Short mmCIF file of C-alpha atoms in Angstrom, two decimals:
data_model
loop_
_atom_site.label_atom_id
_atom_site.label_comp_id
_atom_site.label_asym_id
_atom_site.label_seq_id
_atom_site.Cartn_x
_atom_site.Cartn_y
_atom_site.Cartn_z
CA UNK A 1 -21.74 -25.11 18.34
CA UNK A 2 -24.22 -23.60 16.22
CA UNK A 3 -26.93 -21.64 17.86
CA UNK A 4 -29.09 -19.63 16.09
CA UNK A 5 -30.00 -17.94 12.54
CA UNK A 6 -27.39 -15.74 12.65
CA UNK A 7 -24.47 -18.13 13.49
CA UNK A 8 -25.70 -20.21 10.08
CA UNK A 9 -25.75 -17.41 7.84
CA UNK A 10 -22.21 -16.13 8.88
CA UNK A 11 -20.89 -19.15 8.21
CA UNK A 12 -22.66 -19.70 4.83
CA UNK A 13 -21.05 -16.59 3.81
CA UNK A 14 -17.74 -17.31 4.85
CA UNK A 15 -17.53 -21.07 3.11
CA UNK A 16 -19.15 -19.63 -0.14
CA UNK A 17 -16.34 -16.95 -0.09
CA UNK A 18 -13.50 -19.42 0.66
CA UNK A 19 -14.66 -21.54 -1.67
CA UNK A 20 -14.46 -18.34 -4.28
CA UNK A 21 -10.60 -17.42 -3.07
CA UNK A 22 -9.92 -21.34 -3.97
CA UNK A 23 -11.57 -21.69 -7.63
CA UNK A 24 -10.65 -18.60 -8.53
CA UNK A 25 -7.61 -20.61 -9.67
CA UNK A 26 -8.93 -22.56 -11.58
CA UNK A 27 -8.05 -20.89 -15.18
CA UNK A 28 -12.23 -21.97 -16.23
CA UNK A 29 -13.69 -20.05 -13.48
CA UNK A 30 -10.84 -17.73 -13.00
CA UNK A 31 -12.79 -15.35 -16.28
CA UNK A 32 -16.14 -15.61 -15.01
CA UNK A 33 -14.96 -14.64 -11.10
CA UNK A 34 -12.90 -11.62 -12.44
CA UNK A 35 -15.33 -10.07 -14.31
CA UNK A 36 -17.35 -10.11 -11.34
CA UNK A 37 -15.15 -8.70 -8.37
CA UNK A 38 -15.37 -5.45 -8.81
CA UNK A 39 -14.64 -4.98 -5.00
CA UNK A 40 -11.57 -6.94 -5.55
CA UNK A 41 -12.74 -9.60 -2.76
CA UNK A 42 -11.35 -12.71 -4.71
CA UNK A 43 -7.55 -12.25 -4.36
CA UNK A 44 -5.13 -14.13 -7.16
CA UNK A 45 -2.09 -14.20 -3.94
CA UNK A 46 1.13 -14.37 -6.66
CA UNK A 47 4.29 -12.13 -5.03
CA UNK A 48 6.35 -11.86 -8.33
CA UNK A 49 5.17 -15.66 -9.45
CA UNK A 50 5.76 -17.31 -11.51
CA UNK A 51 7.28 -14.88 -14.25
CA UNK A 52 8.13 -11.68 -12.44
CA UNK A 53 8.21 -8.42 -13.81
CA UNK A 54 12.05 -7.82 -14.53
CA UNK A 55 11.47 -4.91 -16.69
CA UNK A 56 11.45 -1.00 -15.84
CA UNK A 57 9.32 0.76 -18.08
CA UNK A 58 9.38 4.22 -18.62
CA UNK A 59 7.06 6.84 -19.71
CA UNK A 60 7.75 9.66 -22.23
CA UNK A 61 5.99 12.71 -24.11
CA UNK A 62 6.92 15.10 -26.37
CA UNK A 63 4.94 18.00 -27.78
CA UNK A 64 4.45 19.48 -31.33
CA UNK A 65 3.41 22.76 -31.60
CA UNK A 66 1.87 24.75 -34.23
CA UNK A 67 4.90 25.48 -36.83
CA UNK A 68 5.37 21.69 -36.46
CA UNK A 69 8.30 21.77 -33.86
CA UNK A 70 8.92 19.05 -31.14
CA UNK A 71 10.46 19.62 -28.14
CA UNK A 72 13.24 16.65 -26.80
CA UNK A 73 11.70 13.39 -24.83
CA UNK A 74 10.89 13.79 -21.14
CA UNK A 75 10.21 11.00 -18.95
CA UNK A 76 8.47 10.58 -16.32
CA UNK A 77 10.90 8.76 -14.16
CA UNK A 78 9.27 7.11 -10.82
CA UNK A 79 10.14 8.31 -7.42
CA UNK A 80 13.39 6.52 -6.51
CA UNK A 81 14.82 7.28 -3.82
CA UNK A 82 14.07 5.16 -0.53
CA UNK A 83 15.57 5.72 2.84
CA UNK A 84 14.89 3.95 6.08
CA UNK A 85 11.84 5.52 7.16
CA UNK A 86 10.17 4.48 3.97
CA UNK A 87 10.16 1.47 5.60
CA UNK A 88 7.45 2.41 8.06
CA UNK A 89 5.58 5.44 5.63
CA UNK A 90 5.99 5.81 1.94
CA UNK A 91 3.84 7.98 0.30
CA UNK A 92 5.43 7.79 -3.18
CA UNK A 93 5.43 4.15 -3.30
CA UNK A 94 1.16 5.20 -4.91
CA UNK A 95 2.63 6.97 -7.74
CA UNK A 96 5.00 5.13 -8.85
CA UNK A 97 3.19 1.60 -8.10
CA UNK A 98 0.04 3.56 -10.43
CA UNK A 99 2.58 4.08 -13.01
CA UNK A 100 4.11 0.52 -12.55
CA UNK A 101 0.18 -0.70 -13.08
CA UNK A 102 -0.98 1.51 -15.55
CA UNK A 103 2.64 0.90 -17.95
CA UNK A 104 2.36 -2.69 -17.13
CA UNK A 105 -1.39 -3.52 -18.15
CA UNK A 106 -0.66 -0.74 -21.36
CA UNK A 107 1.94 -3.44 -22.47
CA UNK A 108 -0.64 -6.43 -22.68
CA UNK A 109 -2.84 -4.85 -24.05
CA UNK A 110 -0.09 -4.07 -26.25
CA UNK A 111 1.64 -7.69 -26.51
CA UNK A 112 -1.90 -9.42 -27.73
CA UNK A 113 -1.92 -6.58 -30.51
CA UNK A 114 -5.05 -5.14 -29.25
CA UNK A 115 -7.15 -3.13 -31.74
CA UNK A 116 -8.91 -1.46 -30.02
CA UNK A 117 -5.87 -0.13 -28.14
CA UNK A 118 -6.55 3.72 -28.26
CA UNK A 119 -9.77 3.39 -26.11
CA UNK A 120 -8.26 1.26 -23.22
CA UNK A 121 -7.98 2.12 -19.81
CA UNK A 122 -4.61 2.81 -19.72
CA UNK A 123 -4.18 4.06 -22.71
CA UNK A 124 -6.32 7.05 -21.65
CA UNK A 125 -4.88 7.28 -18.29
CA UNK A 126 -1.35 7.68 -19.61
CA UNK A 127 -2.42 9.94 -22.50
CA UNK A 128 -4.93 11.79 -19.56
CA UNK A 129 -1.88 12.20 -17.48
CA UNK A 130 0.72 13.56 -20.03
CA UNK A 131 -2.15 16.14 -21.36
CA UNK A 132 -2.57 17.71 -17.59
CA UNK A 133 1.18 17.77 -17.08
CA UNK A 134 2.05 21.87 -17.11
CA UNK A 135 3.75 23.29 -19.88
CA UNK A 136 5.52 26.28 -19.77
CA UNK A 137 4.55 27.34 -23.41
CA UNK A 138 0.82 26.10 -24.75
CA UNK A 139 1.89 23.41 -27.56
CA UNK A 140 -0.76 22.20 -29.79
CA UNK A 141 -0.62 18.41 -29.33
CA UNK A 142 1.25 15.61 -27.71
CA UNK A 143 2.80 11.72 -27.72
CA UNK A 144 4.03 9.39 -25.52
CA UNK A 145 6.03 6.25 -25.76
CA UNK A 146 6.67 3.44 -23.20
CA UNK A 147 9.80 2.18 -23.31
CA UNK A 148 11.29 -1.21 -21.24
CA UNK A 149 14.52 -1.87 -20.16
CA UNK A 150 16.16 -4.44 -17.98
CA UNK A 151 16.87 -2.56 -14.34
CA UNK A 152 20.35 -1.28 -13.83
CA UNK A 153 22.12 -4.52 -13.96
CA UNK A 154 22.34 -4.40 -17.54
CA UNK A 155 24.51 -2.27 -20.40
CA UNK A 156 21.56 -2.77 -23.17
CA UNK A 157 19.94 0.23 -24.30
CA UNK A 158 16.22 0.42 -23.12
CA UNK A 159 13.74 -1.14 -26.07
CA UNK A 160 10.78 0.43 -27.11
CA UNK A 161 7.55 -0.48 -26.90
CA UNK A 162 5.06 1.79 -27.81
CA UNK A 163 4.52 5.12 -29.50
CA UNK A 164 1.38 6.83 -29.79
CA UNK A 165 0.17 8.79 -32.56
CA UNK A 166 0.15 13.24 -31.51
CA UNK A 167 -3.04 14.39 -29.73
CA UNK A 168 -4.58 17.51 -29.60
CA UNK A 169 -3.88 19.34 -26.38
CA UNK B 1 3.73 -20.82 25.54
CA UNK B 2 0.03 -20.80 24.45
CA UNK B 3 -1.18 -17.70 23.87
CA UNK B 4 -4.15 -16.00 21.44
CA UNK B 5 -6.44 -18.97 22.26
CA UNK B 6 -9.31 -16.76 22.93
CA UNK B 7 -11.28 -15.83 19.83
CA UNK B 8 -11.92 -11.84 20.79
CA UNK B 9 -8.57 -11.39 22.04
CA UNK B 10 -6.88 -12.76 18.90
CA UNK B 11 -9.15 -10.67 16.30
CA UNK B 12 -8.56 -7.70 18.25
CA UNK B 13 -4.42 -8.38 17.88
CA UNK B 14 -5.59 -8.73 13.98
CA UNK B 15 -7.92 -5.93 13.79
CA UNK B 16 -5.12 -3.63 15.21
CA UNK B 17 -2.44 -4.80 12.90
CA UNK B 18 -4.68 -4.76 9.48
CA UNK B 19 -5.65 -1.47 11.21
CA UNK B 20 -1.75 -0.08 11.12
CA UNK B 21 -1.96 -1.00 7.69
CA UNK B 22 -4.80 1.53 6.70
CA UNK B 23 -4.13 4.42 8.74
CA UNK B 24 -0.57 4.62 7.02
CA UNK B 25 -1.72 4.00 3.90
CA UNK B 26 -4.63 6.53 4.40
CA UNK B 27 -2.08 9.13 5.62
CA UNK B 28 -0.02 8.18 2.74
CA UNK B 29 -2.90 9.22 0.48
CA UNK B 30 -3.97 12.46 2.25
CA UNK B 31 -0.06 14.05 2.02
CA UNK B 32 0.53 12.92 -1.62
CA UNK B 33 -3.25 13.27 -3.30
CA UNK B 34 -2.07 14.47 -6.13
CA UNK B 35 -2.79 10.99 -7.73
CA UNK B 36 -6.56 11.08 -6.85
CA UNK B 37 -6.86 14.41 -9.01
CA UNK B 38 -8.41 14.53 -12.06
CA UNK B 39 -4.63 14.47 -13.88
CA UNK B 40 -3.41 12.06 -12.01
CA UNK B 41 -3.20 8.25 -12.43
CA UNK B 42 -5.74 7.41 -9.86
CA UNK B 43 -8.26 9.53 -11.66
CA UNK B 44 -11.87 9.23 -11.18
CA UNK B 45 -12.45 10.77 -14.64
CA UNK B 46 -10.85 7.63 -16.44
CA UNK B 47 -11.19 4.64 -13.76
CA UNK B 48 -15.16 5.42 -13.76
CA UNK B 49 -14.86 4.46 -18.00
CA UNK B 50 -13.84 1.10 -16.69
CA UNK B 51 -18.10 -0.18 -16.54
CA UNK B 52 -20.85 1.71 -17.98
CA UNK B 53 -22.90 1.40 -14.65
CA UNK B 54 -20.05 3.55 -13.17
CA UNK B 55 -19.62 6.06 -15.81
CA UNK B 56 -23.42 6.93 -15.62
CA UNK B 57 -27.02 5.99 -14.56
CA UNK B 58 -27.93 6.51 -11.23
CA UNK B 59 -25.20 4.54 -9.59
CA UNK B 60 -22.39 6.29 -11.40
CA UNK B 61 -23.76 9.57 -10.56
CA UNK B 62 -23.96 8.75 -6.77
CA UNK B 63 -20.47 7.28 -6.77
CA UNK B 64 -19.16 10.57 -9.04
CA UNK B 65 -20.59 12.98 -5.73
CA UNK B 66 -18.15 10.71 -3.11
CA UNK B 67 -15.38 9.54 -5.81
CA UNK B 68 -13.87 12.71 -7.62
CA UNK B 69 -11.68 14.87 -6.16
CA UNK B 70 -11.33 16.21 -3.58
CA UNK B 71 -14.24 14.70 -2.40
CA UNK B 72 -12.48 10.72 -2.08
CA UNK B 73 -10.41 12.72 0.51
CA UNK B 74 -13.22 12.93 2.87
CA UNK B 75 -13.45 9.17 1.89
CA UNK B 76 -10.11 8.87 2.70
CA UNK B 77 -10.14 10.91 5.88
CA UNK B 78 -12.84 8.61 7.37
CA UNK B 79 -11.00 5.46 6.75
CA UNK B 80 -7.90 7.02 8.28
CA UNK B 81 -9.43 8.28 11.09
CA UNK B 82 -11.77 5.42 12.14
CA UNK B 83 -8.42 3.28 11.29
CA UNK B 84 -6.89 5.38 13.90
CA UNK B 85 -9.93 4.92 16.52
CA UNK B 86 -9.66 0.81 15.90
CA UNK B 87 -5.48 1.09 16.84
CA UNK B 88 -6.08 3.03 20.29
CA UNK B 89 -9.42 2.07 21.16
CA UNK B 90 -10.25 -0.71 23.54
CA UNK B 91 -11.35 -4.23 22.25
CA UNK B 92 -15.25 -4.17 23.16
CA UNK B 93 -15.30 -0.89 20.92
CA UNK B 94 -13.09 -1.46 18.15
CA UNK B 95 -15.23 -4.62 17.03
CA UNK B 96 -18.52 -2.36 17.24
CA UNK B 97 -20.35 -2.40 13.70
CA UNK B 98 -20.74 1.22 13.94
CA UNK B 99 -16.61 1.50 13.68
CA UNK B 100 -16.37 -1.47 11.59
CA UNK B 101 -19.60 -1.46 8.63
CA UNK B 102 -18.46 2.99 7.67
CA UNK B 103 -14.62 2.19 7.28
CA UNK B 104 -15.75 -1.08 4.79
CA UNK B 105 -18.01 1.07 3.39
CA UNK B 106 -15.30 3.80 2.82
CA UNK B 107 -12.92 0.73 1.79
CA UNK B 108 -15.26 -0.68 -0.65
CA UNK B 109 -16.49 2.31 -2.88
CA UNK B 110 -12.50 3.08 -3.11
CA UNK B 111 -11.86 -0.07 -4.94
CA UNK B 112 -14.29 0.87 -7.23
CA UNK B 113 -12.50 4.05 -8.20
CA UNK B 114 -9.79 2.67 -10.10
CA UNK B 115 -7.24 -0.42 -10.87
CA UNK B 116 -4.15 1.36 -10.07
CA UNK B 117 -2.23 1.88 -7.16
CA UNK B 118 -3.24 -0.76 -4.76
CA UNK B 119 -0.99 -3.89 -4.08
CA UNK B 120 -1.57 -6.95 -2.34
CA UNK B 121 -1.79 -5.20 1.03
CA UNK B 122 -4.58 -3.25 0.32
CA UNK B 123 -6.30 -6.13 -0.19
CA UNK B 124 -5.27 -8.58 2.39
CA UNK B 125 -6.65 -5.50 4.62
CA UNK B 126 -9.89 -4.63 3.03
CA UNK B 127 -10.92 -8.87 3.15
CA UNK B 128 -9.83 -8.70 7.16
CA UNK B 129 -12.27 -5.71 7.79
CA UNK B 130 -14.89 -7.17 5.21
CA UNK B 131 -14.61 -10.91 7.01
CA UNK B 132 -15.61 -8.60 10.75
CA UNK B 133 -18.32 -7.37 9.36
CA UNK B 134 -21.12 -9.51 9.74
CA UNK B 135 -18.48 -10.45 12.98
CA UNK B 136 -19.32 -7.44 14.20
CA UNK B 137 -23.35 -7.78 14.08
CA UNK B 138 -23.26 -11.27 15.15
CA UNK B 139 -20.55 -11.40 17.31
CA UNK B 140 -20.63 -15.20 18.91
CA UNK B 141 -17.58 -17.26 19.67
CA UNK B 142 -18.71 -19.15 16.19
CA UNK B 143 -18.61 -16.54 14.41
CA UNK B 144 -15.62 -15.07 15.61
CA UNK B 145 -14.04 -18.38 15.14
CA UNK B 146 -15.06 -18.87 11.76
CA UNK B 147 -13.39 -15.54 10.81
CA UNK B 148 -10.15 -16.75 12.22
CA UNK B 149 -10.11 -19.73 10.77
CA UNK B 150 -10.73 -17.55 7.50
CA UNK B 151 -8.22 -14.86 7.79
CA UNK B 152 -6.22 -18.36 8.40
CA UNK B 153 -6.86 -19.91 5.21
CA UNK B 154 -6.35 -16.68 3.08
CA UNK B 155 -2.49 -16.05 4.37
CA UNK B 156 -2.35 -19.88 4.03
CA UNK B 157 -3.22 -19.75 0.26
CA UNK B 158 -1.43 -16.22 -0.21
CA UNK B 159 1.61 -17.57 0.51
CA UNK B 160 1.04 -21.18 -0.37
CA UNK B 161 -0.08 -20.28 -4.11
CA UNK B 162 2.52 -17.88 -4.94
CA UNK B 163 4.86 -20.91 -3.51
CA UNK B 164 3.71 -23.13 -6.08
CA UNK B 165 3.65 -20.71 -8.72
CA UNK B 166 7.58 -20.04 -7.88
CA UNK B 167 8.49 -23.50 -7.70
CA UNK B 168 7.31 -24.09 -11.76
CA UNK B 169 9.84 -21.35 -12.74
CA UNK B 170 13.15 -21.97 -13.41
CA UNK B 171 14.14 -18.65 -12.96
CA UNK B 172 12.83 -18.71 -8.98
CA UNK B 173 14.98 -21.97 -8.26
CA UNK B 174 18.14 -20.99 -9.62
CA UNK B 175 18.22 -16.91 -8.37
CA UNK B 176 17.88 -15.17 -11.49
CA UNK B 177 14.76 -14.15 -11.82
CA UNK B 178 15.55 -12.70 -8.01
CA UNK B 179 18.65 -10.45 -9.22
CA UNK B 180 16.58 -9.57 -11.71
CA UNK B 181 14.16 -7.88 -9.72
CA UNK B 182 16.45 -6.55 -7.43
CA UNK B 183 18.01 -4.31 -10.33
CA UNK B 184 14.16 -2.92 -11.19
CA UNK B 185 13.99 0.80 -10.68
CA UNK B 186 10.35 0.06 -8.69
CA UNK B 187 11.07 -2.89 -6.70
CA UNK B 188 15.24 -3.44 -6.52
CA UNK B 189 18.10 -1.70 -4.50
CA UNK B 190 21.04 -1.25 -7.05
CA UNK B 191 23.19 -2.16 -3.99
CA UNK B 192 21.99 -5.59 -2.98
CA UNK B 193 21.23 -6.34 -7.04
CA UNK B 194 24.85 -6.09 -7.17
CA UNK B 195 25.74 -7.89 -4.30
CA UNK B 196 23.54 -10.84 -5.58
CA UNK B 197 25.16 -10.82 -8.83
CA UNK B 198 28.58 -11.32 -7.42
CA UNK B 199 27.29 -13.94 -5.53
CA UNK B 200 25.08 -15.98 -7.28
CA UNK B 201 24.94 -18.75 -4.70
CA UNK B 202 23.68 -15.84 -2.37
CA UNK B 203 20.75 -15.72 -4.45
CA UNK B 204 20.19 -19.18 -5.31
CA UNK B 205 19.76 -20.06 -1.24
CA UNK B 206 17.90 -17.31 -1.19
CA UNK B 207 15.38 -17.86 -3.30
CA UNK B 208 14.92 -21.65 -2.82
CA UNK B 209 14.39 -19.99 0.88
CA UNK B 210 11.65 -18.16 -0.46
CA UNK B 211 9.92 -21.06 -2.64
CA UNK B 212 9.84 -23.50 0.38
CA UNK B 213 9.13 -21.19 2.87
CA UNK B 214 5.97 -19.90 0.90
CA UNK B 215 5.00 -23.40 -0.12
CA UNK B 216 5.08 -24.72 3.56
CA UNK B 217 2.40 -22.29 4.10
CA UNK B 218 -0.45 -24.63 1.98
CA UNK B 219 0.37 -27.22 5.48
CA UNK B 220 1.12 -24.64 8.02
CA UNK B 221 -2.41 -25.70 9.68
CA UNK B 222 -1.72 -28.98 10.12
CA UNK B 223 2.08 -28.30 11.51
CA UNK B 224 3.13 -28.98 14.95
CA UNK B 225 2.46 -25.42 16.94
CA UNK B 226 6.30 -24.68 17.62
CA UNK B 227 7.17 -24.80 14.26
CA UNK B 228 4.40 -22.68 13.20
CA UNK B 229 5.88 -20.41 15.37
CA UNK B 230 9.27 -20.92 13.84
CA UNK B 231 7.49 -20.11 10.15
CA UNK B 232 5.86 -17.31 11.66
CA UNK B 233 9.09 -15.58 13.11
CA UNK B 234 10.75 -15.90 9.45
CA UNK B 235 7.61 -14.43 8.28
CA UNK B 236 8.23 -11.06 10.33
CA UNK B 237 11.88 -10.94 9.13
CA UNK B 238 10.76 -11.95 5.62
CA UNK B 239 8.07 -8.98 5.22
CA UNK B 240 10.57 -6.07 7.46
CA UNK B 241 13.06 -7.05 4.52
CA UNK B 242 10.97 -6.69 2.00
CA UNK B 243 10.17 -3.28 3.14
CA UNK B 244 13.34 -2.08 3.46
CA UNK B 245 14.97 -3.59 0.52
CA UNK B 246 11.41 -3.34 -2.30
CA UNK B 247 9.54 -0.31 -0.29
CA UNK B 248 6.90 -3.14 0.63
CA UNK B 249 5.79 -0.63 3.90
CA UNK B 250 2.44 -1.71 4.76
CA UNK B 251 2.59 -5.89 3.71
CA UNK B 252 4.38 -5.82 6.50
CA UNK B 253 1.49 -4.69 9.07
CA UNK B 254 -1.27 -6.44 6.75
CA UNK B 255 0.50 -9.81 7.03
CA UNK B 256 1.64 -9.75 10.24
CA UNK B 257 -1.93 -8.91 10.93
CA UNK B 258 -2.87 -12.60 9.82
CA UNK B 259 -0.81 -14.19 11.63
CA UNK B 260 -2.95 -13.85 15.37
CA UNK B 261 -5.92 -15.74 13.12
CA UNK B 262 -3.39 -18.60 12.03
CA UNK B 263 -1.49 -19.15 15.82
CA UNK B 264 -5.34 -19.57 17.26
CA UNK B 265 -5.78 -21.89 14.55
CA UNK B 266 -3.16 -23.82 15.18
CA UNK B 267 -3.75 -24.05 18.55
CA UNK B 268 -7.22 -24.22 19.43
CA UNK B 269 -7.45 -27.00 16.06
CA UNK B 270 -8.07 -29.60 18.49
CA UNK B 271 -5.88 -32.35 16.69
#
């Protein structure tokens, strides 16, 4: 039973919320609500649903330097390896599910043929990330390219996606 | 057997499992920071572009002095630690608002730092310790009730939504799009990708498995109490599986964590 001030306003704040977590599905309201989270308080619950990502995508750079020479491709492959205590602690399940986000919102921004591309978030955290990666020898500028492929069930040479234009260094 | 009937013991049984789930995530942070750096993919320097407020002005500046490296560690470090208090301590301190309003605090600036990174355990954590706090300064039997009955409703729809959003995919009801994932470099295990392939039925059963499992979750308040408990024990198996076989480490401690809210739910409902 309610009692007091306190009791009312609790429970104000927790049907307004729940009411949030339930609308937020709704694809009108869905816009408005995300725009607005920005302490990510309105989950959108989906575990791989309904069109999972099937796809690997993979990170590379190159470098040009001065004289106009490139060095090969290099990716930077995600952390793979799991053993059985990864089930209780796995620390570089942060890397590689940052890489997983940051490749994975790159390619819609991509897919919808965004214009404005260069200036996106993940845009500038990939190209951020390649630029601080140490080089033995100082090259002048750099690229990267996302590539997909389809896991290792599959013969088909990975696709690509994306290549950016060189950056100064 | 009834047990977790009384509201304080069953939020403490939550608190301590959504607990688990921060302290190893916060140690998982503090040994491999190099993420949070500046070069990293957790940067400060290009998650604060994401809003103007938090790129400059007076707020941006404030959240630059606790957000950039190294100083999120000490952000970090509280979290961790008072993560670490809430798993040993007793159950008339852990629910304290002086233990519970810092670590939101410390939970809630680190969402705004950046997109990547964080998965749906995070955040099933971070709305547990966000429901306790006003819990904590009004702590009544109402209160404490309402918040179970909340934490209730979120695994409900967690599961329940991503249920429904299975069952309209082709892919889900007929295994593929579950081999599929299995052969991802992120989420898969070569070995049991392969093993699914060979045997597609294997994957069919188990993903139909999946889809009505999840699904009964939208009714699992209104189900009889021994078969919640039945749902509830394929839960466990379902989230220690997905850790092993997807590297899924801490949904398994956030979502167990719910399920204390939903058995006094269930049996406390009163119908």
């Amino acid at each position: 039973m309610v009692t007091n001030i306190g009791e009312v306003l609790v429970i104000g704040f927790f049907a307004i919320w729940s009411a949030l977590c339930i609308v937020v599905y709704l694809p009108k309201i869905n816009t408005f609500i995300r725009n607005i989270d920005y302490f990510a308080l309105i989950p959108e619950w989906r575990f791989f649903a309904p069109n999972p990502g099937r796809h690997d995508f993979h990170l590379l750079y190159r470098d040009k330097f001065a004289d106009g020479s490139l060095t090969e491709w290099t990716e930077i492959a995600p952390i793979l390896h799991r053993r059985l205590l990864n089930m209780l602690y796995n620390p570089n399940r942060r890397r590689n599910k940052a890489l997983f986000d940051c490749t994975q919102e790159f390619s819609k921004h991509v897919n919808v043929g965004d214009r404005a591309l260069e200036l996106a978030i993940p845009y500038l955290a990939l190209l951020n990330y390649i630029s601080c990666i140490p080089r033995s020898i100082s090259p002048g500028f750099t690229q990267f390219l996302i590539m997909y492929s389809a896991g290792s069930l599959t013969e088909k040479d990975p696709e690509i996606l994306y290549i950016s234009k060189f950056h100064a260094l | 057997m009834m047990f977790l009937t009384n509201p304080q013991v069953a939020i403490t049984v939550v608190e301590k499992f959504a607990a688990l789930t921060l302290f190893i995530s916060g140690l998982e942070y503090l040994t491999e920071p190099k993420q949070l750096m500046d070069d990293g993919l957790i940067s400060w320097r290009i998650g604060s572009l994401r809003q103007s407020w938090l790129a400059g002005g007076p707020v941006g500046k404030a959240l630059d002095r606790i957000l950039s490296y190294p100083s999120v560690l000490g952000i970090i470090a509280v979290y961790t630690l008072l993560a670490g208090v809430i798993l040993v301590g007793p159950p008339d301190l852990i629910i304290q608002p002086w233990i519970i309003l810092p670590l939101v605090a410390a939970l809630g600036v680190l969402f705004l730092r950046s997109n990547y990174g964080y998965d749906g355990a995070d955040q099933l954590a971070w709305i547990i310790f966000t429901g306790l706090a006003p819990v904590s300064i009004i702590a009544t039997p109402t209160t404490q009730t309402i918040f179970l009955w909340f934490v209730a409703l979120q695994v409900s729809l967690a599961y329940g939504v991503a249920g429904i959003a299975k069952a309209t995919a082709k892919g889900w009801w007929n295994g593929s799009y579950l081999i599929e994932i299995l052969g991802t470099q992120i989420y898969g295990r070569a070995t049991i990708a392969t093993l699914m392939r060979r045997n597609p039925l294997l994957s069919t059963l188990h993903s139909c498995f999946v889809i009505l499992w999840e699904c009964s979750f939208l009714f699992i308040l209104f189900l009889p109490y021994p078969v919640v408990l039945v749902f509830i024990a394929a839960g466990v198996v379902f989230h220690l599986l997905n850790a092993y076989v997807m590297g899924l480490n801490t949904f398994v401690w956030s979502f167990i964590a719910a399920y204390p809210a939903l058995l006094f739910c269930v049996q406390t409902r009163g119908w």
